[in-house]
Short mmCIF file of C-alpha atoms and ligand atoms in Angstrom, two decimals:
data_model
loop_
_atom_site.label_atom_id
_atom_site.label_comp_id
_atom_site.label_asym_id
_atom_site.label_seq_id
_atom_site.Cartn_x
_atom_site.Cartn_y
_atom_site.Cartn_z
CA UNK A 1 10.88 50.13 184.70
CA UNK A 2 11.10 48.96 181.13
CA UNK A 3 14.27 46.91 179.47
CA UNK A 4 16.15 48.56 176.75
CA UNK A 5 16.18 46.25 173.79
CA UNK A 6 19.13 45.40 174.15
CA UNK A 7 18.98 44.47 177.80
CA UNK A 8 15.46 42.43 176.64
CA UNK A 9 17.55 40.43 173.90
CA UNK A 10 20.43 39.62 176.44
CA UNK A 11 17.04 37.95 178.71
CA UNK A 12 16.45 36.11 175.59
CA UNK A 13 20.12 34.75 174.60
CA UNK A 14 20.05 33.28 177.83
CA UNK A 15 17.12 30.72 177.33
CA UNK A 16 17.08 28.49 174.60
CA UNK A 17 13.30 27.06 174.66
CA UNK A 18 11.47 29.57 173.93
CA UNK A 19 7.17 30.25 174.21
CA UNK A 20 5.62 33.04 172.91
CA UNK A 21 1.98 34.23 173.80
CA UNK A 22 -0.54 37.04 172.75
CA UNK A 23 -3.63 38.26 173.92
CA UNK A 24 -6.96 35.56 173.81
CA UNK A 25 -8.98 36.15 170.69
CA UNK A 26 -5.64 37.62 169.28
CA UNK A 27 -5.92 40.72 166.90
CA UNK A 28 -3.49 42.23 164.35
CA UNK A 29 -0.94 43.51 166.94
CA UNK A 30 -0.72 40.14 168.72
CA UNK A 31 -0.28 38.21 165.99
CA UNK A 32 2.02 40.18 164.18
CA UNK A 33 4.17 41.12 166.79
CA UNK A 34 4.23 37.05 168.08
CA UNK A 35 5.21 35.66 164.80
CA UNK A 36 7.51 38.52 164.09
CA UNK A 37 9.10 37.56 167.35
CA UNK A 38 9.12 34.20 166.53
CA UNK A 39 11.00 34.45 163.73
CA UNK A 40 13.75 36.78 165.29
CA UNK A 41 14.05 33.83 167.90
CA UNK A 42 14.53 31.23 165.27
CA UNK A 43 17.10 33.49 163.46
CA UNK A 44 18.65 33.52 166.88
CA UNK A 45 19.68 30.08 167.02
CA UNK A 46 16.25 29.36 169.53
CA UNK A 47 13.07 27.10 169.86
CA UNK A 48 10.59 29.76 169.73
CA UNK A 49 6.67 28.21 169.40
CA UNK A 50 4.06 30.52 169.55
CA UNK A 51 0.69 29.57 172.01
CA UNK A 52 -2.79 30.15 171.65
CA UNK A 53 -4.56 31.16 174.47
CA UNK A 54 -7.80 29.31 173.46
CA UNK A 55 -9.30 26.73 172.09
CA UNK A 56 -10.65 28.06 169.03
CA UNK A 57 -8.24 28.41 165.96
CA UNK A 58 -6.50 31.81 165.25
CA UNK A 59 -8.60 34.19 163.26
CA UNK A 60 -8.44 33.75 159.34
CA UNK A 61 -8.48 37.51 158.65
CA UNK A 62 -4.26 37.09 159.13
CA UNK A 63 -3.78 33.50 157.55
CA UNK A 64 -1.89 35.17 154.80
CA UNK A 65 0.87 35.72 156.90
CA UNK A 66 3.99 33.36 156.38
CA UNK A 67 4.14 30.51 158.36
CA UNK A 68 0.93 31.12 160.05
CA UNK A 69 1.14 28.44 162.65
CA UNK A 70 0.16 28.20 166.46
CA UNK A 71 0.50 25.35 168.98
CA UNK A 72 -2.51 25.74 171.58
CA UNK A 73 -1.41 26.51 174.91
CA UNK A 74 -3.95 23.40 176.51
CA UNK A 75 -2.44 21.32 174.29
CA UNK A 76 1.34 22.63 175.25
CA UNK A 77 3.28 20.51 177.61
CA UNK A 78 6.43 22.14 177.60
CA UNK A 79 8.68 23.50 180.19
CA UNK A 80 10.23 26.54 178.57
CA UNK A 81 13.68 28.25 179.80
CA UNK A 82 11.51 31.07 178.53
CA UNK A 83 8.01 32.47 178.39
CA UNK A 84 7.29 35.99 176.20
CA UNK A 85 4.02 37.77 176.76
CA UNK A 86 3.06 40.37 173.40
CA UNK A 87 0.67 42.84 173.49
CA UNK A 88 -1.17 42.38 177.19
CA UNK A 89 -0.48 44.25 180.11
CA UNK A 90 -2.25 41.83 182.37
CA UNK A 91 -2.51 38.02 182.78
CA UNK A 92 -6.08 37.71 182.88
CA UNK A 93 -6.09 38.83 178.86
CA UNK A 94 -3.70 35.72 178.59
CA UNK A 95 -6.58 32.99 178.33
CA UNK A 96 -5.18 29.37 178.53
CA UNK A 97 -1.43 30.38 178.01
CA UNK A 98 -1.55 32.06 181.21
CA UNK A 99 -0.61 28.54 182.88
CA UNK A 100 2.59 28.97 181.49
CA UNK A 101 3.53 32.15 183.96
CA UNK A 102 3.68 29.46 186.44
CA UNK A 103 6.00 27.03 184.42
CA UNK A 104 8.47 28.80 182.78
CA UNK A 105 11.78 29.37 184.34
CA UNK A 106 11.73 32.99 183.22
CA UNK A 107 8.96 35.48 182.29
CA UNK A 108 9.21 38.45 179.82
CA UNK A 109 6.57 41.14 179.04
CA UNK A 110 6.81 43.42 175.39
CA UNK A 111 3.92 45.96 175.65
CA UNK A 112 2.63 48.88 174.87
CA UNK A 113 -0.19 49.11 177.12
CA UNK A 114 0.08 51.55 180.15
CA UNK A 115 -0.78 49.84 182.91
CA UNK A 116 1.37 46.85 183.28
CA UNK A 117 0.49 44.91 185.95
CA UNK A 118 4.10 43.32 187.13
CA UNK A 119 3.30 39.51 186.18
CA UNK A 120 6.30 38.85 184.81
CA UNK A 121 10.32 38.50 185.68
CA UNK A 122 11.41 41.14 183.06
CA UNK A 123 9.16 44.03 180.84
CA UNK A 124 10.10 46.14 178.09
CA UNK A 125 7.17 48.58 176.90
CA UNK A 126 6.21 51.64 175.59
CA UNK A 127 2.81 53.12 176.45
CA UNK A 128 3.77 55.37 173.51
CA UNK A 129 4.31 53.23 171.38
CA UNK A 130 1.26 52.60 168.33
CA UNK A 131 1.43 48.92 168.77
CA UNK A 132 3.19 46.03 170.21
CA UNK A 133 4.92 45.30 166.96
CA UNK A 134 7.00 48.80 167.55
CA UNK A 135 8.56 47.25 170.02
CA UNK A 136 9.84 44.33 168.55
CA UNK A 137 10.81 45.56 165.51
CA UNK A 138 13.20 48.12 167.76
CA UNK A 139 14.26 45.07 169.19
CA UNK A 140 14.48 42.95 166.24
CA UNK A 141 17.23 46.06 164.84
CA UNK A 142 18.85 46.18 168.39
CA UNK A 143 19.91 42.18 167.78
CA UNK A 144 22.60 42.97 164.28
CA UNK A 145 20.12 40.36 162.35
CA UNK A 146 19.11 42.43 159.24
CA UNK A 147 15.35 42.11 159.13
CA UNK A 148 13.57 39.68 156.87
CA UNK A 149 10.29 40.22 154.65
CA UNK A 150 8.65 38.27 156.77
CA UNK A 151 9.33 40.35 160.07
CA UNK A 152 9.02 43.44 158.33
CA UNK A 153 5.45 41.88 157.03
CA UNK A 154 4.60 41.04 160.07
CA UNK A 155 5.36 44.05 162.58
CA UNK A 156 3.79 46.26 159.19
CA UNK A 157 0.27 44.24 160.05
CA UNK A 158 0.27 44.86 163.40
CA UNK A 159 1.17 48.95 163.46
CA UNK A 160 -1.43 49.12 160.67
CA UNK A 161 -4.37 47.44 162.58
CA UNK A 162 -3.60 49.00 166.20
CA UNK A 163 -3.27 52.59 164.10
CA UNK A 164 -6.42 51.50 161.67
CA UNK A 165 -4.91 52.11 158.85
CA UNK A 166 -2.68 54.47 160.34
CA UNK A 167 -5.02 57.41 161.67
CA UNK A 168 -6.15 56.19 165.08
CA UNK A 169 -5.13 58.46 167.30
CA UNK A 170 -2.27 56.51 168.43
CA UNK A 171 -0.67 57.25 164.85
CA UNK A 172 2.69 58.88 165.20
CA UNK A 173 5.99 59.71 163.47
CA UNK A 174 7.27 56.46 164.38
CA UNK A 175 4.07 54.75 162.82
CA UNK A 176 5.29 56.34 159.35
CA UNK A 177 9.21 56.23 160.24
CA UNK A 178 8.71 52.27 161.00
CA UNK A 179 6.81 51.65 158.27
CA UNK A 180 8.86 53.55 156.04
CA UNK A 181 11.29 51.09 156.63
CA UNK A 182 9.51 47.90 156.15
CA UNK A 183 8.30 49.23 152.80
CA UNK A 184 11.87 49.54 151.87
CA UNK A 185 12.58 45.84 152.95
CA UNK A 186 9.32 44.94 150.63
CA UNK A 187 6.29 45.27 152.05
CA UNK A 188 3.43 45.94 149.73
CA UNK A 189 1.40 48.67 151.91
CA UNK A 190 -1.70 48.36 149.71
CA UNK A 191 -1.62 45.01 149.42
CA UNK A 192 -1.44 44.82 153.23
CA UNK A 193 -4.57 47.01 153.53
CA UNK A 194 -6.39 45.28 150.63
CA UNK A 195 -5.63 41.26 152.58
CA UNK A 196 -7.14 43.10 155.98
CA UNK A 197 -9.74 45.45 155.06
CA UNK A 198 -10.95 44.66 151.73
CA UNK A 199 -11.02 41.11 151.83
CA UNK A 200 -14.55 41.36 153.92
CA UNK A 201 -17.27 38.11 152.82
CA UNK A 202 -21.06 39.21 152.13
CA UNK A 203 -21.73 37.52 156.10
CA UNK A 204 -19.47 40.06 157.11
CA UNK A 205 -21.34 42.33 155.83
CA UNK A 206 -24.37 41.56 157.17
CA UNK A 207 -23.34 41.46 160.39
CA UNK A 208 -22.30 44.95 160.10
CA UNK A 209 -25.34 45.63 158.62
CA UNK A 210 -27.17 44.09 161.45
CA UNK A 211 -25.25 45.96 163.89
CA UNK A 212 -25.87 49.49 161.88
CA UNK A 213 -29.99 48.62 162.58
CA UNK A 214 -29.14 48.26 166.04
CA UNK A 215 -27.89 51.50 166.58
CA UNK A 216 -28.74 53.48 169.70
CA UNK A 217 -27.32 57.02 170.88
CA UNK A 218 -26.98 58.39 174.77
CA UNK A 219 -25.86 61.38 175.85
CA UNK A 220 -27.16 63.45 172.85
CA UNK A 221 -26.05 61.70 170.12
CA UNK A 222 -21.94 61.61 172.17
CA UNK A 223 -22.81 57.61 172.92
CA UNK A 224 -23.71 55.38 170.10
CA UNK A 225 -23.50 51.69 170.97
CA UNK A 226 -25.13 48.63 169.49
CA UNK A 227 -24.79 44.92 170.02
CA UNK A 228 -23.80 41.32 168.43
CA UNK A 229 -25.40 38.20 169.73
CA UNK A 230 -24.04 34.83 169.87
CA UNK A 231 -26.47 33.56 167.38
CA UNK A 232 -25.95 36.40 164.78
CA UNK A 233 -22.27 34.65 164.45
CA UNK A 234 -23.71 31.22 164.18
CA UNK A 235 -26.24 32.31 162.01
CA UNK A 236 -23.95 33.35 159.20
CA UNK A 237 -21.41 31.25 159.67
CA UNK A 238 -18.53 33.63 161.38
CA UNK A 239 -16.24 33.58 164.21
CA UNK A 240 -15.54 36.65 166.59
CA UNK A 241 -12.95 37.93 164.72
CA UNK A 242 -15.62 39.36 161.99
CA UNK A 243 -16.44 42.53 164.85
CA UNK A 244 -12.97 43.35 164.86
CA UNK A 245 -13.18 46.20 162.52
CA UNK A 246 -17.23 46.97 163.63
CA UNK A 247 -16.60 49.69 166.40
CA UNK A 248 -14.87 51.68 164.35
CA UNK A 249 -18.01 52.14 162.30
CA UNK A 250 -20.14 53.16 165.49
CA UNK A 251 -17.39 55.73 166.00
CA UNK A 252 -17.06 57.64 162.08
CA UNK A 253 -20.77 58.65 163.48
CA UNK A 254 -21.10 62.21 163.09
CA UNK A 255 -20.94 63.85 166.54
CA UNK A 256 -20.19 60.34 168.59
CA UNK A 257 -17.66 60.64 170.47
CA UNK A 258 -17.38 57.11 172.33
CA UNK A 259 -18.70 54.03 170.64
CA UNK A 260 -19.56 50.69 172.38
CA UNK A 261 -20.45 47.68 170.33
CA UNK A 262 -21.44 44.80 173.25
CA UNK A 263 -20.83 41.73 172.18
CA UNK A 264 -22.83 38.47 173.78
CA UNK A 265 -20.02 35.63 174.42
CA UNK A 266 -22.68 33.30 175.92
CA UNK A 267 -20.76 31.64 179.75
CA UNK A 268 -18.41 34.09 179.33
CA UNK A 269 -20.21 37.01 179.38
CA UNK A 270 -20.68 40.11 177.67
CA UNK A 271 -17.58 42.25 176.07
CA UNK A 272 -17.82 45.67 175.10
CA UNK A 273 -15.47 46.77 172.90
CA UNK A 274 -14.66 50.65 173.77
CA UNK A 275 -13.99 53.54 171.23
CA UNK A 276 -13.30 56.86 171.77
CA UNK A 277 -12.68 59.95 169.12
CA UNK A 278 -10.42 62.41 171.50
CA UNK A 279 -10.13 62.81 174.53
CA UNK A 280 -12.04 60.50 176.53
CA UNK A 281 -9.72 57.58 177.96
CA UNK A 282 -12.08 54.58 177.66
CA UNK A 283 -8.83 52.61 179.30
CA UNK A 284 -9.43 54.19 182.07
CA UNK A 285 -13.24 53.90 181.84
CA UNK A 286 -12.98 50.33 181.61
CA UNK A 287 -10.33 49.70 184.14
CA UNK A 288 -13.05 50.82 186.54
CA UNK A 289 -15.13 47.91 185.75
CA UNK A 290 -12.23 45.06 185.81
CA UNK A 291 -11.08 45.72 181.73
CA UNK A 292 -8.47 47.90 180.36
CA UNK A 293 -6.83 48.97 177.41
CA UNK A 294 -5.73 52.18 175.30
CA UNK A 295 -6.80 56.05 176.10
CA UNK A 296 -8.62 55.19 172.58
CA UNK A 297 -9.55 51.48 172.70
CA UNK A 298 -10.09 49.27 175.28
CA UNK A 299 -12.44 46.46 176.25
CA UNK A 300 -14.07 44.82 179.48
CA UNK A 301 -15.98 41.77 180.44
CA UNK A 302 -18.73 41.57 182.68
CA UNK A 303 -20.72 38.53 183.81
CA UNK A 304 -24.63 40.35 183.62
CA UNK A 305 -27.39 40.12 181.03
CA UNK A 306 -27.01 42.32 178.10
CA UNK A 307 -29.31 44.97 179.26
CA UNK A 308 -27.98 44.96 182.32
CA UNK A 309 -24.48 45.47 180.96
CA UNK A 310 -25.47 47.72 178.20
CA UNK A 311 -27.10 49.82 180.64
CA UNK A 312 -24.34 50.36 183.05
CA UNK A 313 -22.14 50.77 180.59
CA UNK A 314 -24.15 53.48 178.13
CA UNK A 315 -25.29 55.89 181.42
CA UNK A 316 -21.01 55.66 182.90
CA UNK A 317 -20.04 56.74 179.47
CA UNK A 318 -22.69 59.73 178.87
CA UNK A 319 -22.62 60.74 182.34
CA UNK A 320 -18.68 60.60 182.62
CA UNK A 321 -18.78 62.77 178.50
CA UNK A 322 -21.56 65.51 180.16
CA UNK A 323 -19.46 65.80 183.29
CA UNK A 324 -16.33 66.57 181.37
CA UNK A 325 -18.34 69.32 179.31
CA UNK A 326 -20.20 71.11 182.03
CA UNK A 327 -16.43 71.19 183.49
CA UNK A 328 -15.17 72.45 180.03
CA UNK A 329 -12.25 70.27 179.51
P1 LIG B 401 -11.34 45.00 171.92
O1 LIG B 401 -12.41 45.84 172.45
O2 LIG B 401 -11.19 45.15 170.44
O3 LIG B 401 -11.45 43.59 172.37
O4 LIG B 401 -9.98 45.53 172.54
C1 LIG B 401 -9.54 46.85 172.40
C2 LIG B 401 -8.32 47.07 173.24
O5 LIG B 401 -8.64 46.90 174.60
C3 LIG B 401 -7.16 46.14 172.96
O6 LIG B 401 -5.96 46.85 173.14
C4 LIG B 401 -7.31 45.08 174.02
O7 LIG B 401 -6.07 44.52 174.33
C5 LIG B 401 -7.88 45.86 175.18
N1 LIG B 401 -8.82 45.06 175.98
C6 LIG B 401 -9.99 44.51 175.57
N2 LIG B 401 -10.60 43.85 176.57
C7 LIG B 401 -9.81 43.99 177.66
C8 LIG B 401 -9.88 43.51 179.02
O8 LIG B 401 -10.82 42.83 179.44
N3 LIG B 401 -8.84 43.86 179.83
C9 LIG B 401 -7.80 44.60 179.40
N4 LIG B 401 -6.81 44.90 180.26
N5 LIG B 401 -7.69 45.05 178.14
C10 LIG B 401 -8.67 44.75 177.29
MN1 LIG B 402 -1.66 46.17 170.54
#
């Protein structure tokens, strides 16, 4: 059962030390919606810090984002009154901050994921919801503080990278109404769009180039998947966060109707990021195989050789597609 926003706000006046944590390998949504938080805390009279479930420094696609700081969660040696999960629906997807479940003297969830998995103390989500950030910004105008640039900035990033640009589709009214809003406070939309998605280096584009080459289709042309080594990163010089965007690309394919882009993350495996056009519910596809996500994008993690993985993967996706369409639905 989720918390009304006002009911999650009353679990947050009563700590005072407060730690905030995303997803590991954090995207749009779990930054924005972390910082955003984060700020609302500190307006709020509270110690708010906000962890980094790894090692490796937060991605520089979103360093234009005020105060774009992060304390890393090994590194963290706090006891807080309070511990905030954004934007994961499991503790697994936590990385190193998911230590902190065990320290904190209280535990709150904000999601929009739909399968919550009942780690925490308190939840408030929305499986409806486009992105994380929705639900803190209805929280952030449930708490009578008027909402600052930089909230507004930063829930505005993460609605517009979990909608891509607002046409995934997880795009709804309240996509438009929200952003509406924050566009009224002073958020630049195009300049927004033009800091995420045209802001791309020349490596960046090779590596989508190199992943275009790589191309291969299943299921008569429904499946179109393709694959990013280790050493394709290291050799021009980029950190995960340049595939963010790539599966997207596999699925504007005419005809595809579920991309995979496999990605090689040497000891800890292989992660295929999951795209689907419609129907399919490649959330639930991957929750069979120990991931999750979104009806429309999700992810898993499994411990095999790429061609084993790729394999598996490819023949459950074009078998599950032809099933559906010999049943007709
Ligand atoms: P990506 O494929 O870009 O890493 O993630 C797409 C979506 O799937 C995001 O909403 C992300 O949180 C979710 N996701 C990715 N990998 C996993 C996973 O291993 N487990 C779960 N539960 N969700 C995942
Ligand atoms: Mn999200």
């Amino acid at each position: 059962m989720s918390l009304s926003p006002e009911e999650a706000l009353k679990v947050m006046e009563g700590a005072q030390s407060i730690a905030i944590a995303g997803h590991v390998n954090p995207d749009g949504d779990a930054i924005g919606s972390a910082l955003a938080l984060r700020s609302l805390l500190r307006a709020l009279g509270k110690d708010a810090v906000v962890l980094l479930g790894q090692d490796s420094a937060a991605p520089e696609l979103y360093r234009f984002l005020p105060e774009y700081e992060f304390v890393r969660a090994s590194e963290y040696s706090g006891v807080p009154d309070l511990f905030i999960v954004v934007d994961a629906s499991t503790a697994k997807r936590l990385g190193t901050s998911e230590r902190i479940l065990g320290v904190a003297r209280d535990t709150l969830v904000i999601d929009h994921h739909s399968n919550y998995e009942g780690f925490a103390n308190h939840y408030i989500g929305d499986a409806t919801a486009p992105a994380a950030a929705t639900v803190i910004w209805r929280i952030i105008k449930a708490s009578g503080i008027k909402p600052t640039l930089a909230m507004a900035t930063y829930c505005y990033v993460g609605i517009m990278t979990d909608t891509g640009r607002f046409a995934f589709r997880n795009t709804n009214a309240s996509a438009f109404a929200d952003a509406t809003e924050m566009i009224g406070i002073g958020v630049d939309p195009a300049r927004m769009s033009e800091l995420v998605y045209e802001n791309r280096t020349l490596s960046a584009l090779r590596l989508e180039a190199l992943m275009i080459d790589r191309i291969q289709f299943s299921g008569g042309g429904s499946v179109a998947y393709s694959f990013i080594l280790e050493d394709d990163l290291r050799a021009l010089g980029l950190e995960r966060d340049a595939t963010e965007q790539l599966p997207a690309t596999l699925r504007a394919i005419k005809g595809v109707e579920v991309a995979a882009l496999f990605r090689d993350e040497g000891t800890k495996g292989i992660h295929a990021s999951l795209r689907s056009r419609n129907t399919f519910n490649v959330g639930a596809f991957a929750s069979r195989f120990g991931g999750g996500g979104h009806a429309g994008a999700a992810g898993l993690t499994l411990k095999q050789p790429l061609d084993e993985v790729i394999s598996l993967v490819v023949s459950g996706l074009a078998s599950e597609l032809s099933a559906r369409l010999s049943a007709g639905t």
